[in-house]
Amino acid sequence: MKPARVMLVDDTPTRSAILEQALLDQGLIVVCRLESAQGLIKNVEVHQPDIIIMDLESPDRDTLENMTVLNQHNPKPVIMFSDEDDSQIIAQAVQAGVSAYIVDGLNPSRVKPIMDVAIARFREYQALKNELKQTRDQLADRKVIDKAKGLLMKTRGLDEEQAYHAMRKMAMDQSKPIVDIAQNILSVMELLAP
Amino acid sequence: MNGAKVEKKALKLGYMPLSDCLPLLVAQQQGFFEQQGLKVELQQEVSWSNIRDKVIVGHLDGAHMLAPMILASSIGLGGLKKSLITAFSMGLNGNALTVSNSLHRELFELNTTEFDQASTMKQLIEQRKAQKLPALVFATVYPYSCHNLQLRDWLASADIDPDKDIDIVILPPSQMVDHLKLQHIDGFFAGAPWNSVAILQGHGHCLITGMEIWQNAPEKVLGVTLEWAEKNPECHHAVIRALYQACAWLEQHAEQALPLLQSHLSLNSPLIDQECLIPAITGEYIFDNNQEKSKAPGTLVFNRSMANFPWLSHGQLICSQMKRWHWLPPSIDSDELVANCYRPDIYRQALASQPLSDEILPENNFLQDHLATL
């Protein structure tokens, strides 16, 4: 059985590189990796993929969908999940942000493993991104808290621990995150600054 | 109002950033959803395909949808097969054909008085063929859309074969103006506000409006799955009532809605300012770069003329046009398909207890005038 030919369309090159590697590891052929739909139809004709995997949030999806209608120009209509029974995998794909176009002729039993890999990698990438954002947010929060603490120490003559406790008490009393309290302190101080 | 009755309070509704998504934005901003006991989150989407798929898998409860998409998805055209229905039309019109400055000039040189007629386009296409020039390229927004059907209908009225004599490509609405400017395309058929953007920026001229092709044409609808509608009938009614209220409000306060529309449309499109939104909303003419009066590129009708009623005849019109281009398998019974997808009965139930319901509910579900263009 010949390995399936996959085409990737994703404007996030890091993600599509991760996915490409994962697909290659499965013994599949990645015929082409595009960052946008520019030249999409031509590339489909040239590379003759069996399946096209595309970022769900790409505005170019509608362009690709037109190929399902253009069967006069293209002998291989592309249809996303032609089978109604695939609804679970489709829900998973949409959740993960993957869309796929299966070129007529590829056996459905060969589609599932490819989709599983794509869904897993897209999820992994999202998790990585979330983690990075969380770390960044935490760092930013930390900076705000430190700045407010410094300001309290300077203006109220508190030591570091007292300043921190003062903020923490306020946070608990108002049931707000400590970073919000710190931000408020900074805003008020700025307002009152000479 | 009917808060206790709805099966589901928190809803997620999707929309594409276009002028005719306004009923959703207004229903949210004016608190009409809330008055119906709903807590709605509006989610902007990047493609019609996403809207369809997210509604089908249930990530969205419902969405701003292209009317032909409801029919296409119900028989599995272009994607997963799932019964979609509409019981509310979000308005009429809004589309237009805008051509590049160079195509406009060529048409004008060919026929100064009838440059905007399909027959002049036909003449130009024949001329270009004789000169062995490449086929003209027109873009539209989605294969199964009234845009595509209106463009094809207009071309065919002068014996232009849209599948052979020109190339039709699909582009996201927000990319139309850039592609026109870069001369990747010779024209585009899209909804508001993109025609106005192209004209005001001096990249094109409006050749013909959708209204001139189909008088008071069906356009966007509220689309939900049949499964969802059967599970959440009261909730569906509540959404319809809120949207109806928003459409009626828009009929009186269109201008007040401009800042709201701008704030949502400019999120991902730096080209959008308030000026380009005005023509479709108020019907005011705009002026092109040479200070010449341009056609109003398709004024939206939000509520008057029973614009919100899901006419079976609108479904019939779309179906017959889809048949004409051999998109529907011959085995499909159009009447049955329309009856399954267009649900005036739900609209009637939703609005039956409204004040003036006699005036807002038509006697029949069918209007012969809609099929007059055929």
Coordinates of C-alpha atoms in Angstrom, one line a residue:
Chain A
M1 CA 0.0 0.0 0.0
K2 CA 1.4 3.3 -1.0
P3 CA 1.8 5.8 1.8
A4 CA -0.8 8.6 1.8
R5 CA 0.3 12.0 0.4
V6 CA -0.5 14.9 2.8
M7 CA -0.6 18.6 2.1
L8 CA -0.5 21.1 5.0
V9 CA -1.9 24.6 4.9
D10 CA -1.2 26.5 8.1
D11 CA 0.0 30.1 8.7
T12 CA 1.8 29.0 11.8
P13 CA 5.0 27.5 10.5
T14 CA 6.2 26.1 13.9
R15 CA 3.0 24.1 14.2
S16 CA 3.0 22.7 10.7
A17 CA 6.7 21.8 11.1
I18 CA 5.8 19.8 14.2
L19 CA 2.9 18.1 12.4
E20 CA 5.0 17.4 9.4
Q21 CA 7.6 15.6 11.5
A22 CA 4.9 13.6 13.2
L23 CA 3.4 12.5 9.9
L24 CA 6.8 11.6 8.5
D25 CA 7.4 9.5 11.6
Q26 CA 4.2 7.6 10.7
G27 CA 5.6 6.8 7.3
L28 CA 3.4 9.3 5.4
I29 CA 4.5 11.7 2.7
V30 CA 4.1 15.4 3.2
V31 CA 4.1 16.7 -0.3
C32 CA 3.8 20.3 0.4
R33 CA 3.5 22.8 3.2
L34 CA 1.8 26.2 2.5
E35 CA 1.4 29.2 4.7
S36 CA -1.6 30.6 2.9
A37 CA -4.0 29.7 0.2
Q38 CA -2.0 31.6 -2.4
G39 CA -1.5 29.2 -5.2
L40 CA -3.5 26.6 -3.3
I41 CA -5.4 25.2 -6.3
K42 CA -2.4 25.0 -8.5
N43 CA -0.4 23.2 -5.7
V44 CA -3.2 20.7 -5.4
E45 CA -3.0 20.0 -9.1
V46 CA 0.8 19.7 -9.0
H47 CA 1.2 17.7 -5.9
Q48 CA -1.9 15.5 -6.1
P49 CA -2.3 15.1 -2.3
D50 CA -4.7 12.4 -0.9
I51 CA -5.6 14.6 2.1
I52 CA -5.2 18.3 2.9
I53 CA -4.9 19.4 6.5
M54 CA -5.7 23.0 7.2
D55 CA -5.8 25.3 10.2
L56 CA -9.5 25.7 11.0
E57 CA -8.9 29.4 11.8
S58 CA -7.5 30.1 8.4
P59 CA -9.7 32.5 6.4
D60 CA -8.6 30.6 3.3
R61 CA -10.9 27.6 4.0
D62 CA -13.7 28.9 1.8
T63 CA -11.2 29.1 -1.1
L64 CA -10.4 25.5 -0.7
E65 CA -14.1 24.5 -0.3
N66 CA -14.7 25.8 -3.8
M67 CA -12.8 22.8 -5.2
T68 CA -15.7 20.7 -4.2
V69 CA -17.8 22.5 -6.7
L70 CA -15.1 23.0 -9.3
N71 CA -15.1 19.4 -10.5
Q72 CA -15.2 20.4 -14.1
H73 CA -11.7 21.9 -13.7
N74 CA -10.4 19.4 -11.3
P75 CA -11.0 15.7 -11.6
K76 CA -10.5 15.2 -7.9
P77 CA -13.2 16.8 -5.8
V78 CA -12.2 17.4 -2.2
I79 CA -14.7 16.9 0.5
M80 CA -14.2 17.3 4.2
F81 CA -15.3 14.2 6.0
S82 CA -17.8 12.9 3.5
D83 CA -19.1 10.3 5.9
E84 CA -21.8 11.2 8.5
D85 CA -20.5 8.5 10.8
D86 CA -17.3 10.5 11.3
S87 CA -19.1 13.0 13.5
Q88 CA -17.1 12.3 16.6
I89 CA -13.8 12.7 15.0
I90 CA -15.1 15.9 13.3
A91 CA -16.1 17.3 16.7
Q92 CA -12.7 16.5 18.0
A93 CA -11.0 18.1 14.9
V94 CA -13.1 21.3 15.2
Q95 CA -12.3 21.5 18.9
A96 CA -8.6 21.1 18.2
G97 CA -8.8 23.7 15.4
V98 CA -8.0 21.3 12.5
S99 CA -9.9 20.9 9.3
A100 CA -9.2 18.3 6.7
Y101 CA -10.1 17.7 3.1
I102 CA -10.1 14.2 1.9
V103 CA -9.5 13.8 -1.8
D104 CA -11.9 11.3 -3.3
G105 CA -10.5 7.9 -3.4
L106 CA -8.6 7.8 -0.1
N107 CA -10.0 4.9 1.9
P108 CA -11.7 6.3 5.1
S109 CA -9.9 3.7 7.2
R110 CA -6.6 5.4 6.3
V111 CA -7.9 8.9 7.2
K112 CA -8.5 8.3 10.9
P113 CA -4.9 7.7 11.9
I114 CA -3.8 10.8 10.0
M115 CA -6.5 12.9 11.7
D116 CA -5.6 11.4 15.1
V117 CA -2.0 12.6 14.6
A118 CA -3.1 16.0 13.4
I119 CA -5.5 16.5 16.3
A120 CA -3.0 15.4 18.8
R121 CA -0.3 17.8 17.5
F122 CA -2.6 20.7 17.2
R123 CA -3.7 20.1 20.8
E124 CA -0.1 19.8 21.9
Y125 CA 0.8 23.0 20.2
Q126 CA -2.2 24.8 21.8
A127 CA -1.1 23.5 25.3
L128 CA 2.4 24.7 24.7
K129 CA 1.1 28.1 23.7
N130 CA -1.2 28.3 26.7
E131 CA 1.7 27.3 29.0
L132 CA 3.9 30.0 27.5
K133 CA 1.1 32.6 27.9
Q134 CA 0.6 31.6 31.5
T135 CA 4.3 31.9 32.2
R136 CA 4.4 35.3 30.6
D137 CA 1.4 36.5 32.5
Q138 CA 2.8 35.3 35.7
L139 CA 6.0 37.1 35.0
A140 CA 4.1 40.3 34.2
D141 CA 2.0 39.9 37.4
R142 CA 5.2 39.4 39.4
K143 CA 6.6 42.7 38.1
V144 CA 3.4 44.6 39.0
I145 CA 3.4 43.2 42.5
D146 CA 7.0 44.0 43.0
K147 CA 6.6 47.5 41.8
A148 CA 3.6 48.1 44.1
K149 CA 5.5 46.6 47.0
G150 CA 8.4 48.9 46.4
L151 CA 6.1 51.9 46.2
L152 CA 4.4 51.0 49.5
M153 CA 7.8 50.5 51.2
K154 CA 9.0 53.9 50.0
T155 CA 5.8 55.9 50.8
R156 CA 4.6 54.1 53.9
G157 CA 8.0 53.3 55.4
L158 CA 7.2 49.6 55.5
D159 CA 9.6 46.7 55.2
E160 CA 9.3 44.2 52.4
E161 CA 7.3 41.7 54.4
Q162 CA 4.9 44.3 55.8
A163 CA 4.2 45.7 52.4
Y164 CA 3.5 42.3 51.0
H165 CA 1.2 41.4 53.9
A166 CA -0.7 44.7 53.5
M167 CA -1.4 43.9 49.9
R168 CA -2.4 40.4 50.7
K169 CA -4.8 41.4 53.4
M170 CA -6.4 43.9 51.0
A171 CA -6.7 41.2 48.4
M172 CA -8.4 38.9 50.9
D173 CA -10.7 41.5 52.2
Q174 CA -11.8 42.5 48.8
S175 CA -11.6 39.0 47.4
K176 CA -9.6 40.1 44.4
P177 CA -6.3 38.7 43.0
I178 CA -3.3 40.3 44.6
V179 CA -2.2 41.5 41.2
D180 CA -5.3 43.6 40.9
I181 CA -4.7 45.2 44.2
A182 CA -1.1 45.9 43.1
Q183 CA -2.3 47.5 39.9
N184 CA -4.8 49.7 41.9
I185 CA -2.1 50.8 44.2
L186 CA 0.1 51.8 41.2
S187 CA -2.8 53.7 39.5
V188 CA -3.7 55.6 42.7
M189 CA -0.1 56.5 43.5
E190 CA 0.4 57.6 39.9
L191 CA -2.7 59.8 40.2
L192 CA -1.5 61.3 43.5
A193 CA 2.1 61.8 42.3
P194 CA 3.2 65.4 42.3
Chain B
M1 CA -39.7 38.1 29.9
N2 CA -39.9 34.5 29.0
G3 CA -36.7 33.7 31.0
A4 CA -38.0 30.8 33.0
K5 CA -39.2 28.9 29.9
V6 CA -36.0 28.7 27.7
E7 CA -34.4 25.3 27.7
K8 CA -30.9 26.8 27.5
K9 CA -29.9 30.2 28.8
A10 CA -26.3 30.6 27.7
L11 CA -25.9 30.5 23.9
K12 CA -23.0 31.0 21.6
L13 CA -23.9 32.5 18.2
G14 CA -21.4 32.9 15.4
Y15 CA -21.1 35.6 12.8
M16 CA -19.0 36.8 10.0
P17 CA -17.8 40.4 10.2
L18 CA -20.1 41.9 7.5
S19 CA -22.6 44.7 7.6
D20 CA -25.6 42.3 7.7
C21 CA -24.4 40.7 11.0
L22 CA -25.9 43.9 12.7
P23 CA -29.1 42.3 14.0
L24 CA -27.0 40.0 16.2
L25 CA -24.8 42.9 17.4
V26 CA -27.8 45.1 18.1
A27 CA -29.8 42.4 19.9
Q28 CA -26.8 42.0 22.2
Q29 CA -26.0 45.7 22.7
Q30 CA -29.6 46.8 23.2
G31 CA -30.3 44.0 25.7
F32 CA -32.9 42.3 23.5
F33 CA -31.4 38.8 24.1
E34 CA -31.4 39.5 27.8
Q35 CA -35.0 40.6 27.8
Q36 CA -35.8 37.1 26.4
G37 CA -34.0 35.4 29.2
L38 CA -30.9 34.6 27.2
K39 CA -27.3 35.1 27.9
V40 CA -25.7 35.2 24.5
E41 CA -22.0 35.2 23.6
L42 CA -21.3 36.4 20.1
Q43 CA -18.3 34.8 18.3
Q44 CA -16.7 36.3 15.3
E45 CA -15.6 33.7 12.7
V46 CA -13.1 33.8 9.9
S47 CA -14.8 31.7 7.3
W48 CA -18.3 30.4 6.2
S49 CA -16.9 26.9 6.4
N50 CA -16.1 27.4 10.0
I51 CA -19.5 28.7 10.8
R52 CA -21.1 25.7 9.1
D53 CA -18.8 23.2 10.8
K54 CA -19.1 24.7 14.2
V55 CA -22.9 24.8 14.0
I56 CA -23.0 21.2 12.8
V57 CA -20.8 19.9 15.6
G58 CA -22.6 22.0 18.2
H59 CA -19.8 24.4 19.2
L60 CA -22.2 27.2 18.1
D61 CA -25.9 27.1 18.9
G62 CA -26.6 29.0 15.8
A63 CA -25.1 31.5 13.4
H64 CA -25.4 34.2 10.8
M65 CA -25.4 32.0 7.7
L66 CA -25.7 32.2 3.9
A67 CA -29.1 31.0 2.9
P68 CA -28.0 28.5 0.2
M69 CA -25.6 27.0 2.7
I70 CA -28.6 25.7 4.7
L71 CA -29.9 23.8 1.7
A72 CA -26.4 22.6 0.6
S73 CA -25.5 21.2 4.0
S74 CA -28.8 19.5 4.4
I75 CA -28.0 17.3 1.4
G76 CA -24.2 17.1 2.1
L77 CA -23.0 19.4 -0.6
G78 CA -19.5 20.7 0.2
G79 CA -19.1 19.1 3.5
L80 CA -20.7 17.0 6.2
K81 CA -24.3 16.2 5.7
K82 CA -26.5 17.5 8.5
S83 CA -30.0 18.9 8.5
L84 CA -29.9 22.6 9.0
I85 CA -32.9 24.9 9.1
T86 CA -33.7 28.5 9.2
A87 CA -36.8 30.2 10.7
F88 CA -35.5 33.7 10.5
S89 CA -34.1 35.8 7.7
M90 CA -31.7 38.4 8.9
G91 CA -32.4 40.8 6.1
L92 CA -32.4 41.4 2.3
N93 CA -29.9 42.6 -0.3
G94 CA -26.5 44.1 0.3
N95 CA -24.5 42.5 -2.5
A96 CA -22.9 44.2 -5.6
L97 CA -20.4 43.6 -8.4
T98 CA -17.4 45.9 -8.2
V99 CA -14.9 45.8 -11.1
S100 CA -11.4 47.1 -11.3
N101 CA -10.7 50.5 -12.7
S102 CA -9.1 49.0 -15.8
L103 CA -12.1 46.7 -16.5
H104 CA -14.4 49.6 -15.9
R105 CA -12.5 51.7 -18.4
E106 CA -12.6 48.9 -21.0
L107 CA -16.3 48.4 -20.7
F108 CA -16.9 52.2 -20.8
E109 CA -14.8 52.5 -24.0
L110 CA -16.8 49.7 -25.6
N111 CA -20.2 51.2 -24.8
T112 CA -20.5 54.5 -22.9
T113 CA -24.2 54.2 -22.3
E114 CA -24.6 50.5 -21.6
F115 CA -21.2 49.8 -20.0
D116 CA -22.9 48.3 -17.0
Q117 CA -25.0 45.8 -18.9
A118 CA -24.2 42.1 -19.1
S119 CA -24.3 42.4 -22.9
T120 CA -21.4 44.8 -22.9
M121 CA -19.5 42.3 -20.6
K122 CA -20.3 39.6 -23.2
Q123 CA -19.0 41.8 -26.0
L124 CA -15.7 42.4 -24.1
I125 CA -15.3 38.8 -23.3
E126 CA -15.6 37.8 -27.0
Q127 CA -13.2 40.6 -27.9
R128 CA -10.7 39.3 -25.4
K129 CA -11.1 35.8 -26.6
A130 CA -10.3 36.9 -30.2
Q131 CA -7.2 38.6 -28.9
K132 CA -6.3 35.5 -27.0
L133 CA -6.2 37.3 -23.7
P134 CA -6.7 35.4 -20.5
A135 CA -10.2 34.9 -19.1
L136 CA -11.5 37.5 -16.7
V137 CA -11.4 36.5 -13.1
F138 CA -14.2 37.3 -10.7
A139 CA -14.2 36.5 -7.0
T140 CA -17.1 35.7 -4.8
V141 CA -17.3 34.7 -1.2
Y142 CA -18.5 31.1 -1.0
P143 CA -19.6 28.5 -3.6
Y144 CA -23.1 28.0 -2.1
S145 CA -24.0 31.7 -1.7
C146 CA -26.6 34.1 -3.2
H147 CA -23.5 36.1 -4.3
N148 CA -22.4 33.3 -6.6
L149 CA -25.9 32.7 -7.8
Q150 CA -26.6 36.3 -8.5
L151 CA -23.3 36.8 -10.4
R152 CA -23.9 33.7 -12.5
D153 CA -27.5 34.7 -13.2
W154 CA -26.4 38.2 -14.4
L155 CA -23.7 36.8 -16.6
A156 CA -26.0 34.1 -18.0
S157 CA -28.5 36.8 -18.9
A158 CA -26.1 37.8 -21.7
D159 CA -25.2 34.2 -22.6
I160 CA -21.9 34.3 -20.7
D161 CA -21.1 30.8 -19.4
P162 CA -19.8 31.4 -15.9
D163 CA -18.1 28.0 -16.0
K164 CA -16.3 28.5 -19.3
D165 CA -16.1 32.1 -20.3
I166 CA -14.7 33.5 -17.1
D167 CA -13.0 32.2 -14.0
I168 CA -14.8 32.4 -10.6
V169 CA -12.6 32.1 -7.6
I170 CA -13.6 32.2 -3.9
L171 CA -11.9 34.7 -1.5
P172 CA -12.7 35.8 2.0
P173 CA -14.7 39.1 1.8
S174 CA -11.9 41.0 3.7
Q175 CA -9.3 40.1 1.1
M176 CA -11.4 41.2 -2.0
V177 CA -10.1 44.8 -2.0
D178 CA -6.4 43.8 -1.8
H179 CA -6.7 41.3 -4.6
L180 CA -8.5 43.8 -6.8
K181 CA -5.9 46.4 -6.1
L182 CA -3.1 43.9 -6.9
Q183 CA -5.0 42.9 -10.1
H184 CA -5.2 39.3 -9.1
I185 CA -8.9 39.6 -9.9
D186 CA -10.9 41.8 -12.3
G187 CA -13.9 42.1 -10.1
F188 CA -15.7 40.8 -7.1
F189 CA -19.3 40.1 -6.1
A190 CA -19.5 40.5 -2.3
G191 CA -21.7 42.0 0.4
A192 CA -21.4 45.2 2.3
P193 CA -19.2 46.9 3.2
W194 CA -16.6 45.6 0.8
N195 CA -17.9 47.3 -2.4
S196 CA -17.9 50.6 -0.7
V197 CA -14.4 50.1 0.6
A198 CA -13.1 49.4 -2.9
I199 CA -14.9 52.4 -4.3
L200 CA -13.9 54.9 -1.6
Q201 CA -10.3 53.7 -1.8
G202 CA -10.3 54.3 -5.5
H203 CA -9.6 50.7 -6.5
G204 CA -12.9 49.9 -8.3
H205 CA -16.3 50.8 -9.5
C206 CA -19.6 49.3 -8.6
L207 CA -21.0 47.9 -11.9
I208 CA -24.3 46.4 -10.8
T209 CA -26.0 45.8 -7.4
G210 CA -27.6 42.6 -6.3
M211 CA -30.9 44.4 -6.1
E212 CA -30.8 45.0 -9.8
I213 CA -30.4 41.3 -10.4
W214 CA -32.9 39.9 -7.8
Q215 CA -35.2 42.5 -6.3
N216 CA -35.2 42.3 -2.5
A217 CA -33.0 39.2 -2.6
P218 CA -32.7 36.7 0.3
E219 CA -29.3 36.9 1.9
K220 CA -28.2 35.9 5.4
V221 CA -30.4 33.8 7.7
L222 CA -30.2 32.5 11.3
G223 CA -29.1 28.9 10.8
V224 CA -29.4 26.2 13.4
T225 CA -29.4 22.4 13.2
L226 CA -32.8 20.7 13.1
E227 CA -31.6 18.6 16.1
W228 CA -30.9 21.8 18.1
A229 CA -34.2 23.4 17.1
E230 CA -36.2 20.3 18.2
K231 CA -34.3 20.2 21.5
N232 CA -34.6 23.9 22.3
P233 CA -37.9 25.2 20.8
E234 CA -38.5 27.9 23.3
C235 CA -34.9 29.0 23.2
H236 CA -35.2 29.2 19.4
H237 CA -38.3 31.3 19.7
A238 CA -36.6 33.6 22.1
V239 CA -33.6 34.2 19.8
I240 CA -36.1 34.9 16.9
R241 CA -38.0 37.4 19.0
A242 CA -34.8 39.2 20.1
L243 CA -33.5 39.3 16.5
Y244 CA -36.8 40.5 15.2
Q245 CA -36.7 43.3 17.8
A246 CA -33.2 44.2 16.7
C247 CA -34.2 44.3 13.0
A248 CA -37.2 46.6 13.8
W249 CA -34.9 48.8 15.9
L250 CA -32.4 49.0 13.0
E251 CA -35.1 50.1 10.7
Q252 CA -35.5 53.2 12.9
H253 CA -32.0 53.8 14.2
A254 CA -29.6 52.5 11.4
E255 CA -27.3 55.5 11.8
Q256 CA -26.9 54.9 15.5
A257 CA -25.7 51.4 14.8
L258 CA -22.7 52.6 12.8
P259 CA -20.2 52.9 15.6
L260 CA -21.2 49.5 16.9
L261 CA -20.7 47.9 13.5
Q262 CA -17.4 49.6 13.0
S263 CA -16.1 48.4 16.4
H264 CA -16.8 44.8 15.4
L265 CA -15.7 45.0 11.7
S266 CA -12.5 46.8 12.3
L267 CA -11.2 44.2 14.7
N268 CA -9.4 42.3 12.0
S269 CA -9.7 44.8 9.1
P270 CA -7.8 48.1 9.2
L271 CA -9.6 49.1 6.0
I272 CA -12.9 49.6 7.8
D273 CA -14.0 53.1 8.8
Q274 CA -17.4 54.5 9.4
E275 CA -17.7 56.2 6.0
C276 CA -17.5 52.9 4.1
L277 CA -20.3 51.5 6.3
I278 CA -22.8 54.2 5.5
P279 CA -24.1 53.4 2.0
A280 CA -25.5 49.9 2.8
I281 CA -27.0 51.0 6.1
T282 CA -28.6 54.3 5.1
G283 CA -28.8 54.0 1.3
E284 CA -26.8 57.2 0.8
Y285 CA -24.9 57.4 -2.4
I286 CA -21.1 57.6 -2.2
F287 CA -18.6 59.3 -4.4
D288 CA -15.6 57.6 -6.0
N289 CA -12.1 59.1 -6.2
N290 CA -13.0 61.4 -9.1
Q291 CA -15.9 62.7 -7.0
E292 CA -18.4 61.1 -9.3
K293 CA -21.5 59.6 -7.8
S294 CA -21.3 55.9 -7.5
K295 CA -24.1 53.4 -7.3
A296 CA -25.3 52.7 -3.8
P297 CA -23.8 49.2 -3.5
G298 CA -26.9 47.4 -2.3
T299 CA -28.8 48.9 0.6
L300 CA -29.7 46.4 3.3
V301 CA -33.3 45.9 4.3
F302 CA -33.4 44.8 7.9
N303 CA -37.1 44.6 8.7
R304 CA -39.5 46.3 6.3
S305 CA -41.2 44.4 3.5
M306 CA -41.5 41.4 5.8
A307 CA -37.7 40.9 5.4
N308 CA -37.4 38.6 8.4
F309 CA -40.0 36.1 7.2
P310 CA -38.4 32.8 6.1
W311 CA -40.3 32.7 2.8
L312 CA -40.6 29.3 1.1
S313 CA -40.4 31.1 -2.1
H314 CA -36.9 32.4 -1.2
G315 CA -35.9 28.8 -0.7
Q316 CA -37.5 27.9 -4.0
L317 CA -35.6 30.7 -5.8
I318 CA -32.3 29.5 -4.4
C319 CA -33.0 25.8 -5.1
S320 CA -34.0 26.5 -8.7
Q321 CA -30.8 28.4 -9.3
M322 CA -28.7 25.7 -7.7
K323 CA -30.4 23.2 -10.0
R324 CA -29.8 25.4 -13.0
W325 CA -26.0 25.0 -12.4
H326 CA -26.3 21.3 -11.8
W327 CA -25.2 21.6 -8.2
L328 CA -28.2 19.6 -6.9
P329 CA -28.3 16.0 -7.8
P330 CA -31.3 15.3 -10.1
S331 CA -32.8 13.0 -7.6
I332 CA -33.4 15.8 -5.1
D333 CA -37.0 17.0 -4.8
S334 CA -36.6 20.8 -4.4
D335 CA -40.0 21.3 -2.8
E336 CA -39.2 18.7 -0.1
L337 CA -35.8 20.1 0.5
V338 CA -37.1 23.7 0.9
A339 CA -39.9 22.5 3.2
N340 CA -37.4 20.7 5.4
C341 CA -35.0 23.7 5.6
Y342 CA -37.3 26.8 5.6
R343 CA -39.5 26.8 8.7
P344 CA -42.1 29.6 8.6
D345 CA -44.1 27.6 11.1
I346 CA -41.4 28.2 13.8
Y347 CA -41.3 31.9 12.9
R348 CA -45.0 32.2 13.3
Q349 CA -45.0 30.4 16.7
A350 CA -42.2 32.7 17.9
L351 CA -44.0 35.9 17.0
A352 CA -47.6 34.9 17.4
S353 CA -48.0 36.6 20.7
Q354 CA -46.2 39.7 19.7
P355 CA -48.1 43.0 19.4
L356 CA -49.2 43.7 15.9
S357 CA -48.6 40.1 15.0
D358 CA -51.3 40.4 12.3
E359 CA -49.1 42.9 10.5
I360 CA -45.8 41.1 10.8
L361 CA -47.1 37.6 9.8
P362 CA -48.1 37.2 6.2
E363 CA -51.1 35.2 5.1
N364 CA -49.1 32.7 3.0
N365 CA -45.7 31.2 3.3
F366 CA -45.1 31.8 -0.4
L367 CA -44.8 34.9 -2.5
Q368 CA -45.0 34.6 -6.2
D369 CA -43.0 37.8 -6.7
H370 CA -39.9 36.1 -5.5
L371 CA -39.9 33.8 -8.4
A372 CA -40.6 36.5 -10.9
T373 CA -36.9 36.7 -11.9
L374 CA -36.9 33.1 -13.1

